[in-house]
Short mmCIF file of C-alpha atoms in Angstrom, two decimals:
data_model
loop_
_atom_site.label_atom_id
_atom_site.label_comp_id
_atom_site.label_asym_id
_atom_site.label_seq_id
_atom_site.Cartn_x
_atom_site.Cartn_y
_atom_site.Cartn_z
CA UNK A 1 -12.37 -7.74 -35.67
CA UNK A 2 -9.42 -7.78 -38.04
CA UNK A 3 -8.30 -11.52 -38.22
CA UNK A 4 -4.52 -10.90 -38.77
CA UNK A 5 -4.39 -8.73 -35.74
CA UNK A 6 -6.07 -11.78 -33.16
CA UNK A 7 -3.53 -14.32 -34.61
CA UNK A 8 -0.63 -11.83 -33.94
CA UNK A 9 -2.37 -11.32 -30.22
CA UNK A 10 -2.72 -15.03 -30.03
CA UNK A 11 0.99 -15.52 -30.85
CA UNK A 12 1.64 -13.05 -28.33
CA UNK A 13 -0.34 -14.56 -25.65
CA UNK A 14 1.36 -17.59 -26.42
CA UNK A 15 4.68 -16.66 -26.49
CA UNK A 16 3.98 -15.29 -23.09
CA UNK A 17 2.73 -18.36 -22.24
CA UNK A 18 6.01 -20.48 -22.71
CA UNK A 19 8.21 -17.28 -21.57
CA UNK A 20 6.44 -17.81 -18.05
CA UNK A 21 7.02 -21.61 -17.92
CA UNK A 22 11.07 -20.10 -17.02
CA UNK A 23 9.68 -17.48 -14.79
CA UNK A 24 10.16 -18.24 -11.10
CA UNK A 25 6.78 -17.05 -9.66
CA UNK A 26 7.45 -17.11 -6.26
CA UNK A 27 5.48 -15.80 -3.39
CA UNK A 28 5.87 -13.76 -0.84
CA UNK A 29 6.82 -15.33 3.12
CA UNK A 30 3.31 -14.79 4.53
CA UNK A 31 2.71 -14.26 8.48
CA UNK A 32 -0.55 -13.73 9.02
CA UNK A 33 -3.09 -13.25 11.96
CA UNK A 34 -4.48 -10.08 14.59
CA UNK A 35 -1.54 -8.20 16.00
CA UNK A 36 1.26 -9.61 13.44
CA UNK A 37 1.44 -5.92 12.24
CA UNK A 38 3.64 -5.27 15.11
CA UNK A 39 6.01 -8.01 14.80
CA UNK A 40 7.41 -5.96 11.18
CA UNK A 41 10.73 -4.90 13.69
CA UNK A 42 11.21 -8.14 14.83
CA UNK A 43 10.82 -9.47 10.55
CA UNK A 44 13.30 -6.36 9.55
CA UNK A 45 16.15 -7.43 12.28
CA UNK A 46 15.71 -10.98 11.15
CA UNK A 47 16.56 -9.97 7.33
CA UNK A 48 19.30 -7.51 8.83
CA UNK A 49 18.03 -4.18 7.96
CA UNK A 50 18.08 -1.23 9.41
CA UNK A 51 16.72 1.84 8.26
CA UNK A 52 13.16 1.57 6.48
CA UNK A 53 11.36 3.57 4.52
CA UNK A 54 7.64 3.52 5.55
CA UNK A 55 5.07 4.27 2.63
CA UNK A 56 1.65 4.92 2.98
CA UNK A 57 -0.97 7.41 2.01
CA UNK A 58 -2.66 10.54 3.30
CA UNK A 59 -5.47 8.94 4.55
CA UNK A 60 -4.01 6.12 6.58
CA UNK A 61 -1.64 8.57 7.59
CA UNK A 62 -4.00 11.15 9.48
CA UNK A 63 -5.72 8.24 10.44
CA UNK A 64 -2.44 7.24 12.68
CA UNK A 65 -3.17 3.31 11.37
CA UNK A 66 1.22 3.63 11.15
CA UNK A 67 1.78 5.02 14.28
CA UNK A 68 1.80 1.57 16.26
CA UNK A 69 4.44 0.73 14.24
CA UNK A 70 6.55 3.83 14.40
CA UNK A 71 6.50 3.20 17.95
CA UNK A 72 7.67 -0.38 17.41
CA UNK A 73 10.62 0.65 15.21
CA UNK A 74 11.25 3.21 18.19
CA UNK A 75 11.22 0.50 20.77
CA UNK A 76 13.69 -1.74 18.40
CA UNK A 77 15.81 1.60 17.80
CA UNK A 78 15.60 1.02 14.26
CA UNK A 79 15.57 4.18 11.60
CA UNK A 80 12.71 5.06 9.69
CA UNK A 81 11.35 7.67 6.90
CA UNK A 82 7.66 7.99 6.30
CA UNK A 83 6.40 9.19 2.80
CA UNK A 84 2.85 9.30 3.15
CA UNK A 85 1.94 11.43 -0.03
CA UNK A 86 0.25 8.32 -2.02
CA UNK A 87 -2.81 9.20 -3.80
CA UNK A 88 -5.47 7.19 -4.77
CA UNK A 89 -4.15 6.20 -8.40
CA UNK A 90 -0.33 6.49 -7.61
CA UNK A 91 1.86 8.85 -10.10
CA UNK A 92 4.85 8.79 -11.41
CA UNK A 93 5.58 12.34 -9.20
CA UNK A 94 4.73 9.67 -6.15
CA UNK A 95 7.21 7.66 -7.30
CA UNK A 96 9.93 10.22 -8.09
CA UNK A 97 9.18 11.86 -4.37
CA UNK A 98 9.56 8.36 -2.71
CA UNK A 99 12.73 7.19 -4.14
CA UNK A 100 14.25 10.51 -3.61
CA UNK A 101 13.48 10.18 0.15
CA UNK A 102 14.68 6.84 -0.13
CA UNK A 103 18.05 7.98 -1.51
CA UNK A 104 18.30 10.83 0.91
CA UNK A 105 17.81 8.49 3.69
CA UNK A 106 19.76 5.66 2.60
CA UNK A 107 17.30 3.06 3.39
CA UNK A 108 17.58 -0.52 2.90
CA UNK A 109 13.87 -1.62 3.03
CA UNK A 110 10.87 -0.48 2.74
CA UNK A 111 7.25 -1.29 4.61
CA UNK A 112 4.02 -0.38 2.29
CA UNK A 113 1.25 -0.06 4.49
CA UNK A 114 -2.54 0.40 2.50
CA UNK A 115 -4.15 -0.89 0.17
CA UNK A 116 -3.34 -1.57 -3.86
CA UNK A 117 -2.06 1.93 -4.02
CA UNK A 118 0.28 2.11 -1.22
CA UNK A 119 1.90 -1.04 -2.03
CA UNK A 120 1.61 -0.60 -5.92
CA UNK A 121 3.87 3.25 -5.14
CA UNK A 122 5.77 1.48 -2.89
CA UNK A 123 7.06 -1.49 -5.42
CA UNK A 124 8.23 1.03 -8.17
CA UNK A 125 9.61 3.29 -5.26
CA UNK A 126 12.09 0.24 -4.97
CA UNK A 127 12.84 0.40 -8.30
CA UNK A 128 13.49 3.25 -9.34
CA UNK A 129 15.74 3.47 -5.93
CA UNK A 130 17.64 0.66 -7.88
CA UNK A 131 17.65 2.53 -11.44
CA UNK A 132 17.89 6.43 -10.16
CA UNK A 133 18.57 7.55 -14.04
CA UNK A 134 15.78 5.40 -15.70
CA UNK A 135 12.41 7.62 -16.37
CA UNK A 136 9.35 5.66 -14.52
CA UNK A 137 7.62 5.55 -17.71
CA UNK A 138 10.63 3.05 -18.71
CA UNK A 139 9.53 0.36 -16.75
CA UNK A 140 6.11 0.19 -18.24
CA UNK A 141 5.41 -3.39 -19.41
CA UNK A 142 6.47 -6.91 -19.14
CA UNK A 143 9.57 -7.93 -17.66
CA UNK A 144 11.68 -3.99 -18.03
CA UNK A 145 12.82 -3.99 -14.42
CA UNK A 146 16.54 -5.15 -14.50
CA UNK A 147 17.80 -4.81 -10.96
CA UNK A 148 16.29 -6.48 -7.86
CA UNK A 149 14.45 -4.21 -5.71
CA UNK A 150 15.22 -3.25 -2.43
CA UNK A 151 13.73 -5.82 0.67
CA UNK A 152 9.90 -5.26 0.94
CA UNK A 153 7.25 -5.81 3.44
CA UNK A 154 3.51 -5.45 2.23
CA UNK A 155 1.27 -4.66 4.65
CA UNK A 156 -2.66 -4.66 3.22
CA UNK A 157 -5.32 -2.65 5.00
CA UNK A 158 -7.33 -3.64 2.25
CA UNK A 159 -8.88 -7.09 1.25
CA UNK A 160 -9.02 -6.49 -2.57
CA UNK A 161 -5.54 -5.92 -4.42
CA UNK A 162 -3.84 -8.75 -4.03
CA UNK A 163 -1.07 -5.70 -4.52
CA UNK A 164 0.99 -8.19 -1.60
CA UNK A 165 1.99 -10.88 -4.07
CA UNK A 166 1.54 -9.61 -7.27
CA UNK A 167 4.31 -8.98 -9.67
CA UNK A 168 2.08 -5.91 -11.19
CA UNK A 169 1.76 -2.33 -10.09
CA UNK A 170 -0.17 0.19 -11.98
CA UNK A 171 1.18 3.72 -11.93
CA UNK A 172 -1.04 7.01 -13.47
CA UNK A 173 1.70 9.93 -15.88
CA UNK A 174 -0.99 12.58 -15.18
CA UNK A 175 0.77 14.54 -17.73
CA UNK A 176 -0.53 12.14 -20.67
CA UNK A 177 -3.23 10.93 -18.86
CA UNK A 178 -1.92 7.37 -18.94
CA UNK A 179 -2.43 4.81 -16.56
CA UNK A 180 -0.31 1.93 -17.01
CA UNK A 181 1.30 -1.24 -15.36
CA UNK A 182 5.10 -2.80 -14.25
CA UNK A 183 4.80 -6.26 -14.80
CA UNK A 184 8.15 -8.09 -13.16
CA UNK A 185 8.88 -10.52 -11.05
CA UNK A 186 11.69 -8.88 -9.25
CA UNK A 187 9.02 -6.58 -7.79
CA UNK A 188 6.67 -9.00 -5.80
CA UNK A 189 7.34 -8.22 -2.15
CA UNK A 190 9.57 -10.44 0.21
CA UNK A 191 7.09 -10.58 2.47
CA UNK A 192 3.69 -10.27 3.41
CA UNK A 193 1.81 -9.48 6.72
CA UNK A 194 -1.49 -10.18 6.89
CA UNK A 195 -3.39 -8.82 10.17
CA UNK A 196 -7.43 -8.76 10.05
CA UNK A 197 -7.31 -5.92 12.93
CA UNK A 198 -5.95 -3.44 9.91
CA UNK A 199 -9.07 -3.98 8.05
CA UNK A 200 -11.92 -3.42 11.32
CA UNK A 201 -12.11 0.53 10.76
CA UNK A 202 -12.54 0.48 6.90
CA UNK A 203 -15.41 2.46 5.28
CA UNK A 204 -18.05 0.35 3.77
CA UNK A 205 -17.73 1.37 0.13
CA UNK A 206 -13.91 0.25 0.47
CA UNK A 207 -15.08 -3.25 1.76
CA UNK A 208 -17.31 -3.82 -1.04
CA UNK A 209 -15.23 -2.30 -3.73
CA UNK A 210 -11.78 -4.05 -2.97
CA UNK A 211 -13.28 -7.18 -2.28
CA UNK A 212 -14.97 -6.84 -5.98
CA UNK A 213 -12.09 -6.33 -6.99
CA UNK A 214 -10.57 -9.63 -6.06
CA UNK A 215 -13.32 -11.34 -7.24
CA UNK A 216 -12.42 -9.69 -10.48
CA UNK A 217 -9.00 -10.58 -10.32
CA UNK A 218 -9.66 -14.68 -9.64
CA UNK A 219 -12.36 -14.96 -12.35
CA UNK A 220 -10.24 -12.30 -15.21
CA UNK A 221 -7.64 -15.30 -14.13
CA UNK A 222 -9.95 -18.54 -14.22
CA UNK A 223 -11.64 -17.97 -17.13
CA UNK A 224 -8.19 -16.81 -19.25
CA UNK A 225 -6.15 -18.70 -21.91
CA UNK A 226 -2.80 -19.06 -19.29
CA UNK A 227 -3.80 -20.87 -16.24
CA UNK A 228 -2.27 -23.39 -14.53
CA UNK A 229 -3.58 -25.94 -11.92
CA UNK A 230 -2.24 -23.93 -9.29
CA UNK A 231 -3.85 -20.87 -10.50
CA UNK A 232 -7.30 -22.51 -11.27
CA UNK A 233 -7.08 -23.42 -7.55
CA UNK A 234 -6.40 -20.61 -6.02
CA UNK A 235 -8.71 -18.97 -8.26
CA UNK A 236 -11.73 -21.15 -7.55
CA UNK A 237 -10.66 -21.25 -3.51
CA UNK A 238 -10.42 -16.85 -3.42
CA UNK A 239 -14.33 -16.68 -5.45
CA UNK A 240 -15.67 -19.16 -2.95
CA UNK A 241 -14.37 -17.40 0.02
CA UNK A 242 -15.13 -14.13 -1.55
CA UNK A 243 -19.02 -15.18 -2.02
CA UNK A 244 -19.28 -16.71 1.22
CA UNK A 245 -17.54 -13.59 3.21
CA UNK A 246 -17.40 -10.65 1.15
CA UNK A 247 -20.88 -9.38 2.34
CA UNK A 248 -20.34 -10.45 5.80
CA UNK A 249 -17.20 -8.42 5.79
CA UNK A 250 -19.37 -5.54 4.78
CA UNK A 251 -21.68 -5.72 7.51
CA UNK A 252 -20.02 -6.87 10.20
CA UNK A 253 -16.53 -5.14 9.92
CA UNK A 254 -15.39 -6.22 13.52
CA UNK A 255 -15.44 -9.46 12.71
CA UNK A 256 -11.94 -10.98 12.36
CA UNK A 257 -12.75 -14.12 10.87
CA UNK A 258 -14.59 -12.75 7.77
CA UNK A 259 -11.76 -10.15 7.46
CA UNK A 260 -8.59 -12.66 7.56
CA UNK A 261 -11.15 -14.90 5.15
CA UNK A 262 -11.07 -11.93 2.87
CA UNK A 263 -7.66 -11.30 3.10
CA UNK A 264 -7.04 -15.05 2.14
CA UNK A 265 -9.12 -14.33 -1.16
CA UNK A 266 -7.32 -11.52 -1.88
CA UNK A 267 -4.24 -13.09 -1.48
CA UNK A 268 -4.80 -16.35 -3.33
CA UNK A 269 -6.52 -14.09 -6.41
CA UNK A 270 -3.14 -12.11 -6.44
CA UNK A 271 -1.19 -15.31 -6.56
CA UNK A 272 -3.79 -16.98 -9.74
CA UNK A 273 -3.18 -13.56 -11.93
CA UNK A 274 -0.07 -13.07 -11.41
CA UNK A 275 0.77 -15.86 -13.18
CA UNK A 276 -2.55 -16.27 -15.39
CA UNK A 277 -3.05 -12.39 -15.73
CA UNK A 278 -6.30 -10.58 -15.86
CA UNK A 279 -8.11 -9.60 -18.79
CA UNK A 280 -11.02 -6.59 -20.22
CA UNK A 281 -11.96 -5.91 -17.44
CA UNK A 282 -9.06 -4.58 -16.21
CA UNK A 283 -7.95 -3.35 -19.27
CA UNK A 284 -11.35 -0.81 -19.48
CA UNK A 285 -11.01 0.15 -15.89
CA UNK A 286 -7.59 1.10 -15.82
CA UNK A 287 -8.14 3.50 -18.58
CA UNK A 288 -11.24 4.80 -16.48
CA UNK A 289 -8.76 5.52 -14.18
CA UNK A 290 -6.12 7.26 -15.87
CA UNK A 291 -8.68 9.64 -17.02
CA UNK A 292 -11.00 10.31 -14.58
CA UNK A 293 -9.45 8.80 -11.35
CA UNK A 294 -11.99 6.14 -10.80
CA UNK A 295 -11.46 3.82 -7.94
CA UNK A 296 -10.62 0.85 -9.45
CA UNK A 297 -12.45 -1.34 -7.46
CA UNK A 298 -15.28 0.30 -8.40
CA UNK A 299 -14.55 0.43 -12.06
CA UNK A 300 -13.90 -3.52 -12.02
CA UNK A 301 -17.53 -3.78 -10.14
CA UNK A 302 -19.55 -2.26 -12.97
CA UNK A 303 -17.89 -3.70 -15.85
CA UNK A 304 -17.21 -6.86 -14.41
CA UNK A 305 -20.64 -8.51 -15.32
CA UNK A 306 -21.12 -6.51 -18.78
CA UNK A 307 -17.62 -7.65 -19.97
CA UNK A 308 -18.86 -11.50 -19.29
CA UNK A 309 -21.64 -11.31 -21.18
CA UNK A 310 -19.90 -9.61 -23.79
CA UNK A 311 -17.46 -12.57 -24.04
CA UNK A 312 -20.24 -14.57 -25.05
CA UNK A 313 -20.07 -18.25 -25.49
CA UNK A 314 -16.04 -18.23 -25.49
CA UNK A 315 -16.06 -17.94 -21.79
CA UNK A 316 -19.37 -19.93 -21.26
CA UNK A 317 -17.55 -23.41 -20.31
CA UNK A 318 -15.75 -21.71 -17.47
CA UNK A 319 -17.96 -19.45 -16.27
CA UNK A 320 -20.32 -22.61 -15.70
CA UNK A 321 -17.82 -24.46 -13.77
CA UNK A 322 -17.79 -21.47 -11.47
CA UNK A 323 -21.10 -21.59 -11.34
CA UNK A 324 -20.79 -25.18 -10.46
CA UNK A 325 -18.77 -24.69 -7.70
CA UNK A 326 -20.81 -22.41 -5.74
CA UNK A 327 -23.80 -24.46 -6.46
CA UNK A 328 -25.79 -22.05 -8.50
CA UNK A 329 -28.66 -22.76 -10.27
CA UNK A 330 -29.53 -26.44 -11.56
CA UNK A 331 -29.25 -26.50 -15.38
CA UNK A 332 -26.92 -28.40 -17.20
CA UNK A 333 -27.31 -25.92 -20.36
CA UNK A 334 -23.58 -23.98 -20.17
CA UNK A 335 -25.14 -21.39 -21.82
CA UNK A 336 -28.02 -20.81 -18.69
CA UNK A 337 -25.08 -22.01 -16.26
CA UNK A 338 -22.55 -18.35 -17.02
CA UNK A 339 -25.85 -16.49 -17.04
CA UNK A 340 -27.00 -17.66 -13.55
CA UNK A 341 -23.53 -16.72 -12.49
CA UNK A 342 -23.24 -13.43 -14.11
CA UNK A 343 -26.85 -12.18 -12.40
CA UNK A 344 -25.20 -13.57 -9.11
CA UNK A 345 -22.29 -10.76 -9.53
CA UNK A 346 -25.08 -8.56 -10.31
CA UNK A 347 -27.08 -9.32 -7.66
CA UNK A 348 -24.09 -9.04 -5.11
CA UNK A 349 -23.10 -5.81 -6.25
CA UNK A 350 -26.84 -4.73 -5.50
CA UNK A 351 -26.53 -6.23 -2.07
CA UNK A 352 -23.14 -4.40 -1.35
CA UNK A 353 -24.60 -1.14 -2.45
CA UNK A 354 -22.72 -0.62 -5.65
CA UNK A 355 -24.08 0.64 -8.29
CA UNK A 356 -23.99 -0.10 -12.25
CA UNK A 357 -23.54 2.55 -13.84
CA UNK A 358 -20.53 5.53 -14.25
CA UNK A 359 -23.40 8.05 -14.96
CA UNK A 360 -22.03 10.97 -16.68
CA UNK A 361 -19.09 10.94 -15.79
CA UNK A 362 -17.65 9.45 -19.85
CA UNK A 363 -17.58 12.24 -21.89
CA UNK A 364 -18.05 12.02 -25.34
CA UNK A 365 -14.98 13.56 -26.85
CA UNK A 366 -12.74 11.31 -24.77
CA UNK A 367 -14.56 7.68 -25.50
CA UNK A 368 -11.80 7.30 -28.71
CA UNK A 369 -8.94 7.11 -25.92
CA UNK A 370 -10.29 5.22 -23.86
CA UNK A 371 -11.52 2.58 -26.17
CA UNK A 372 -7.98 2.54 -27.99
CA UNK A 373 -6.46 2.14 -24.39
CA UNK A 374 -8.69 -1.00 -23.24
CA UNK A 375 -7.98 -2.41 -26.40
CA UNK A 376 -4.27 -2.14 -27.01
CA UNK A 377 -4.10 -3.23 -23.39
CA UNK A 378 -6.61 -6.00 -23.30
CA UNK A 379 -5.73 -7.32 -26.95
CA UNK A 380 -2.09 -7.56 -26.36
CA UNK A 381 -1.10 -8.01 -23.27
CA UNK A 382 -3.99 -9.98 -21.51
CA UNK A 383 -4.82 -13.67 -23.21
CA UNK A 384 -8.92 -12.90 -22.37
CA UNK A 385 -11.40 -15.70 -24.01
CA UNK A 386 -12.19 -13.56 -26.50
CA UNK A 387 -10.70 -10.86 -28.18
CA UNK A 388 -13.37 -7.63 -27.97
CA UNK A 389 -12.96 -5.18 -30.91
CA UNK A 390 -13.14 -1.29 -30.50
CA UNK A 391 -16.61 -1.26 -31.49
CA UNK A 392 -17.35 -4.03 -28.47
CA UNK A 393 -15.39 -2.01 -25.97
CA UNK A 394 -17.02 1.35 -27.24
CA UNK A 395 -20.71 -0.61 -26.64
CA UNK A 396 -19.23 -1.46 -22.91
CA UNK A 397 -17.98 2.14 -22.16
CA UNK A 398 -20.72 4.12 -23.04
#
């Protein structure tokens, strides 16, 4: 690892760090419980709008999971566009599509109803709608978005992204094979509805993966250089719930008390890294995902426990408070503490089917992208316990 490049990361991270202390984080208005999906007319009269744009993807749309609500806005004889051409790793052609409808429309909201990828197409929809001349590739990074998006209810059918509160969304230029985030927050949603009986019909696989995912998300956060006591708390509160529910959730996917506990998780782990950010993790799987279209709960899953032990004893101390926490194993050694808690993740992703490997699905001849990706990503932007070099990430990829 080239020392002059982690002290100019460091600085980074750290100029981040005070840059944030005159950030207003705020969150979302949150109105949460079964049925509170239907209320969204009532929430859009109350803010005095009224003609919404309703985004959503292909698969929640033949599944009719908007209809309800259609009817709803009907009822409250409220106008309403649907673009429900979201793919699994947004693009920037989702994008351009949605705030063109938005234009032609003339909305003055807009309702993203999914999971991480709905709302995540629906947040730069907004912008752009706001900045019709700027290329979508302009808002890429920290803090680019200059005009307020238009008013914004997130609607998760997912317990995993955390996409409801965060200030991020990550967006896929299939043209360069690029899959990058919009870090601002102007684009964290208004509001959020949370509503358990969203989340009853969901396939296993996306149980298990988007609620790794926000077990990702709280412990990338925890365990990172830019925490607060807020975010250690919410943190700490989303992995407990998360290891407690998670696998419940999974097996009994009726049950609306384990999914509005894992919709909780979700939500706090959105609120700890959007202010204490995420960290390798991320950083490999969202180049995974630009280039092969991995789901990135998945691709968090796998790598999740690898990248831990990779961070070695920089990210011991914290991993064994975690480990504390959820009462795992009885050594005081730090060392045996993160160890215990990194078989745990390994363990649960056995439990919840996963598996942990990509198989052959890396190629060869494209392992120099993606380890330059993860690293200008994770170096830079995310302050991580430890910096990984190239040659660490390549070792993790492959």
């Amino acid at each position: 690892m080239n020392i002059f490049f982690t002290c100019f990361a460091r600085i980074v991270h750290f100029g981040t760090w005070i840059a944030t202390k005159f950030v207003s984080f705020r969150e979302p208005k949150v109105i949460s419980g079964p049925g509170k999906f239907l209320s969204i007319p009532d929430l859009l009269k109350e803010n005095n709008k009224q003609n919404v744009l309703v985004v959503t993807d292909e698969g929640l749309w033949k599944l009719g999971i908007a209809n309800p609500l259609l009817e709803e806005l009907k009822k409250a004889s409220l106008k309403y566009e649907v673009y429900h051409s979201v793919v699994a790793n947004p693009t920037v052609d989702n994008v351009n599509e949605g705030a063109a409808l938005f234009a032609k429309q003339k909305c003055d909201s807009i309702v993203a109803i999914g999971g991480g990828s709905a709302m995540d197409a629906a947040k730069i929809i907004g912008v752009k709608s706001r900045s019709p001349k700027r290329e979508v590739n302009s808002f890429k990074g920290m803090f680019k978005v200059h005009k307020k998006m238009p008013f914004m209810i997130a609607v998760p059918t997912t317990a995993g992204t955390g996409s409801e509160v965060t200030l991020a969304a990550v967006i896929v230029d299939k043209n360069k094979g690029d899959k990058y985030a919009v870090e601002d927050p102007k684009i964290i949603p208004a509001m959020a509805v949370l509503d358990p009986t969203l989340l009853t019909s969901l396939p296993k696989h996306i149980t298990t993966t988007t609620g790794m995912d926000a077990l990702t998300h709280a412990i990338e956060a925890y365990i990172g250089h830019e925490n607060t006591r807020k975010t250690k708390r919410y943190a700490v509160d989303a992995i407990k719930l998360i290891f407690e529910y998670l696998e419940k959730s999974a097996n009994e996917p009726a049950n609306l008390e384990y999914r509005e506990q894992m919709q909780i998780a979700a939500y706090k782990a959105g609120v700890a890294f959007t202010r204490a950010f995420v960290g390798t993790v991320h950083a490999i799987a969202h180049a995974l995902g630009g280039k092969y279209n991995v789901p990135h709960g998945l691709a968090n899953a796998i790598i999740l426990p690898i990248v831990l032990k990779e961070y070695g004893k920089s990210a011991h101390s914290r991993l064994a408070k975690i480990a504390d926490l959820l009462g795992i194993g009885n050594s005081k050694n730090k060392y045996e503490k993160a160890e215990l808690l990194i078989e745990e993740i390994n363990k649960l992703n056995e439990r919840l089917g996963i598996t942990n490997t990509f198989g052959n699905l890396i190629k060869d001849e494209d392992i120099p992208f993606l380890v330059n990706h993860a690293y200008k990503e994770g170096a830079i932007i995310y302050p991580t316990p430890r910096i990984l070099s190239k040659k660490e990430l390549k070792k993790i990829i492959v």
